[in-house]
Coordinates of N, CA and C and ligand atoms in Angstrom, one line a residue:
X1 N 26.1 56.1 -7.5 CA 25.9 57.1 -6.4 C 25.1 56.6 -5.3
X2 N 25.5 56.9 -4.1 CA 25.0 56.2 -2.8 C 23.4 57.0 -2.7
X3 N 22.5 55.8 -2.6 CA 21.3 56.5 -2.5 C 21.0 57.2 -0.9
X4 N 20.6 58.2 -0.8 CA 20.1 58.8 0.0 C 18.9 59.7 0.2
X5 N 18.7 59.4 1.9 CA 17.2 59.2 2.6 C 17.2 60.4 3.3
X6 N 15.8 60.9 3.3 CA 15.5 61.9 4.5 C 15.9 61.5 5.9
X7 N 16.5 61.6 6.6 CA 17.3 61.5 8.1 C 15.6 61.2 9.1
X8 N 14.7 62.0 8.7 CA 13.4 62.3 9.6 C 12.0 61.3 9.1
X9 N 12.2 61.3 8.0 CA 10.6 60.6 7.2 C 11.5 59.0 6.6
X10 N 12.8 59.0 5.9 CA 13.0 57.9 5.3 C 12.8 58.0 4.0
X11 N 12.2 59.3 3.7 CA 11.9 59.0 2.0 C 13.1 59.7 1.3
X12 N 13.5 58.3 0.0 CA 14.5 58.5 -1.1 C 14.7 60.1 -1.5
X13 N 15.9 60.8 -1.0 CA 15.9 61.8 -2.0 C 16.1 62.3 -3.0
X14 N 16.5 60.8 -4.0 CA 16.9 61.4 -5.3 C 18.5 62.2 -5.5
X15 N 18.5 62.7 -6.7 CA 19.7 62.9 -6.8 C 20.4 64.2 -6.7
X16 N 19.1 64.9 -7.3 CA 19.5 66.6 -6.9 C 19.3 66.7 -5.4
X17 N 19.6 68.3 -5.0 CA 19.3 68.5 -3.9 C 17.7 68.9 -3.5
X18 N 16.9 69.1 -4.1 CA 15.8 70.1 -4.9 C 14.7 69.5 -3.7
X19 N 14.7 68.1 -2.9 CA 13.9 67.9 -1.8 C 14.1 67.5 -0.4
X20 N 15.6 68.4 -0.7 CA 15.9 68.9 0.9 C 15.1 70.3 1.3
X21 N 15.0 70.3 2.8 CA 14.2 71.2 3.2 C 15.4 72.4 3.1
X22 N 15.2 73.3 4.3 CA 15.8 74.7 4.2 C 16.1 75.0 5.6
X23 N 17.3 75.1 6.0 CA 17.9 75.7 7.6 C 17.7 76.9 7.3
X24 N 17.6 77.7 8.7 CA 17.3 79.0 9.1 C 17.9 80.1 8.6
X25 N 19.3 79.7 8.0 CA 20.0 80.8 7.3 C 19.5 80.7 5.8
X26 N 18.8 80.1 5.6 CA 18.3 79.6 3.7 C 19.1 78.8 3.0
X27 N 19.9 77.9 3.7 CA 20.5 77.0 3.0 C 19.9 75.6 3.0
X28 N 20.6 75.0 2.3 CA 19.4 73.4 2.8 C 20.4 72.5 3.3
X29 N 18.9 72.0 3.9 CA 19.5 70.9 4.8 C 20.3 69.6 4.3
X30 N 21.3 69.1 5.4 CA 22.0 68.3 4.2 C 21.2 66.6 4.6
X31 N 20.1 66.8 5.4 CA 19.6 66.0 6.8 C 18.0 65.4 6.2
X32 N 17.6 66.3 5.8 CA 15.9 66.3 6.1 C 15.2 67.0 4.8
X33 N 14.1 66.2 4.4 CA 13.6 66.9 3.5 C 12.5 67.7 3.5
X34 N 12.2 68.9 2.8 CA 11.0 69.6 2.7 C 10.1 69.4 3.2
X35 N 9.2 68.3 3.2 CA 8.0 67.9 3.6 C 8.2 67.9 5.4
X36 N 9.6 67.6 5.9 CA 10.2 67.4 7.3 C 10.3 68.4 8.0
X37 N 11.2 69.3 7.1 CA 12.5 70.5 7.7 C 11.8 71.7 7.0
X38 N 11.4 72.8 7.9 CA 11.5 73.8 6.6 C 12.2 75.1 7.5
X39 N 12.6 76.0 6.8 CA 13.2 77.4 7.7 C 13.8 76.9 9.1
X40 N 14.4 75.9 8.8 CA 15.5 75.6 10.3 C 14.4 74.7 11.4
X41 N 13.7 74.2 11.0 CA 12.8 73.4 11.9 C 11.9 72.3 11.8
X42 N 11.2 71.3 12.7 CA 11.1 70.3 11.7 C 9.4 70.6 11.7
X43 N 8.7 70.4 10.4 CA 7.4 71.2 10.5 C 6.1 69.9 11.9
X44 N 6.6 68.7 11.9 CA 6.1 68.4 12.6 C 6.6 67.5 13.6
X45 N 6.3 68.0 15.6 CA 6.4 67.4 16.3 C 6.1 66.2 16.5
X46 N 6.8 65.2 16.4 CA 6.2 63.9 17.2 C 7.1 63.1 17.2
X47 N 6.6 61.7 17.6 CA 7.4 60.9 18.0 C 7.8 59.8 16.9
X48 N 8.6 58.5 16.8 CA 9.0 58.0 16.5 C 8.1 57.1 15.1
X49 N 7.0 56.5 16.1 CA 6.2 56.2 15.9 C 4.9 57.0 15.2
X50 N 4.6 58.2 15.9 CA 4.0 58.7 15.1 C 4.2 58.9 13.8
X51 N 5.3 59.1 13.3 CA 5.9 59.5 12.0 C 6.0 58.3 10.9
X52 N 5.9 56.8 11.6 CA 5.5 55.5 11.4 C 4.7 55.6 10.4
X53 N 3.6 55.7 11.9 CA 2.3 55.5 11.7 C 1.7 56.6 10.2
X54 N 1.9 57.7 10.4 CA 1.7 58.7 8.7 C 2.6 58.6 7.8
X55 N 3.7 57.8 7.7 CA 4.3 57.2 6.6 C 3.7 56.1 5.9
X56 N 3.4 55.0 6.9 CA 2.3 53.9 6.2 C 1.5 53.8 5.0
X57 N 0.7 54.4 5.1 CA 0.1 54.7 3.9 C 0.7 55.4 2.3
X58 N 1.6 55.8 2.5 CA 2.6 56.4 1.6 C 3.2 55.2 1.0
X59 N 3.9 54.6 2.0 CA 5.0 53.6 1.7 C 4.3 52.8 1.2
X60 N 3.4 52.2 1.8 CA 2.3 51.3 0.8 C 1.8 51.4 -0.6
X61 N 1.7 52.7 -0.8 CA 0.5 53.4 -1.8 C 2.0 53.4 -2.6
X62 N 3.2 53.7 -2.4 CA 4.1 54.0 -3.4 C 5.0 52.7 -3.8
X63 N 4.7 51.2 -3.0 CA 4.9 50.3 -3.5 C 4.0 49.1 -3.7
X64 N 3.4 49.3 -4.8 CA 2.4 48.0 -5.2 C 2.8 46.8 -4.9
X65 N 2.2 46.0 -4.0 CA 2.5 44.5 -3.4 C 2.7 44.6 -2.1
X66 N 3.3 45.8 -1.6 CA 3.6 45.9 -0.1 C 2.2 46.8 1.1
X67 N 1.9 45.5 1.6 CA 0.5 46.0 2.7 C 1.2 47.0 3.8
X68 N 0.4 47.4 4.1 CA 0.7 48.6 5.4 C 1.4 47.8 6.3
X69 N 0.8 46.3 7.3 CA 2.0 45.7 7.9 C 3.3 45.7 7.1
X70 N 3.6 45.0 6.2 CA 4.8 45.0 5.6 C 5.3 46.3 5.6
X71 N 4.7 47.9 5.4 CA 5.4 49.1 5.2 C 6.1 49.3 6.9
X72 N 5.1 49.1 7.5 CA 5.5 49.7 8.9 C 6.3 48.2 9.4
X73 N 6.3 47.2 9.5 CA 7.4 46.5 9.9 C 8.7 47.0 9.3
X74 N 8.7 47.5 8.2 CA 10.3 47.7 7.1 C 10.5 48.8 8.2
X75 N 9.3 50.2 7.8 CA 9.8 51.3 8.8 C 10.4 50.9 10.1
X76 N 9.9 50.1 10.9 CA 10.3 49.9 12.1 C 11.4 49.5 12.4
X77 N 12.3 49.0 11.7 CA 13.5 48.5 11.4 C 14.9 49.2 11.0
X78 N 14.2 50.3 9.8 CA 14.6 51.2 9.3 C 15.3 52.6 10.0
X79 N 13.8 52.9 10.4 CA 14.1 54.2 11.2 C 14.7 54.6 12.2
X80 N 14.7 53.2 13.1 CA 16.0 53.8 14.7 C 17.4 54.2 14.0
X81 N 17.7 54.3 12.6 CA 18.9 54.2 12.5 C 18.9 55.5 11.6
X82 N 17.8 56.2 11.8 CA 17.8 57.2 11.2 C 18.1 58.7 12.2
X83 N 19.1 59.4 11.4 CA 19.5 60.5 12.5 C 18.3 61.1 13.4
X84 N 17.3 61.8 12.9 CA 16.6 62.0 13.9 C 15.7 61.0 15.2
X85 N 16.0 60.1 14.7 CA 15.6 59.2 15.9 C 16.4 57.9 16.5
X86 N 17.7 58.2 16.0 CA 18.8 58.0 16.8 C 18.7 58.4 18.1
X87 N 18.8 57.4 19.7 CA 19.0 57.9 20.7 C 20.4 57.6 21.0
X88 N 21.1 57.5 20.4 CA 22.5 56.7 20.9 C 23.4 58.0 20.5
Ligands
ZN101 ZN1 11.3 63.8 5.5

């Protein structure tokens, strides 16, 4: 099964639907997860980078051996290709 990523943060979502967030009509998103998206919107504004930048510590802490440079170089690579920060 093709793994799939929150569109907004990058993080794996597994196989159920169970950490996707929720569009405005109560259905979930097929895009963005919980922590991202909730009630049709994304809970927090920012930019590209910001969203980098408070992943870091995550990505790091959730893979033993990988330093915060190495998380945010991967992210940085990663994320332009991610729908929400797709400008193309
Ligand atoms: Zn997310």
């Amino acid at each position: 099964m093709e793994e799939r990523y929150c569109q907004s943060c990058g993080m794996p979502m597994g196989a159920t639907d169970e950490m996707y967030g929720t569009n405005a009509d109560g259905g979930k998103s097929e895009d963005y997860c919980k922590y991202c998206f909730d009630n049709g919107a994304f809970t927090a504004q920012c930019n590209m980078d910001e969203m980098i930048e408070f992943c870091v510590p995550h990505m790091s802490g959730a893979n033993s051996g990988m330093s915060e440079d190495e998380a945010r170089k991967m992210m940085r690579e990663f994320f332009p290709a991610l729908k929400r920060w797709k400008t193309a």
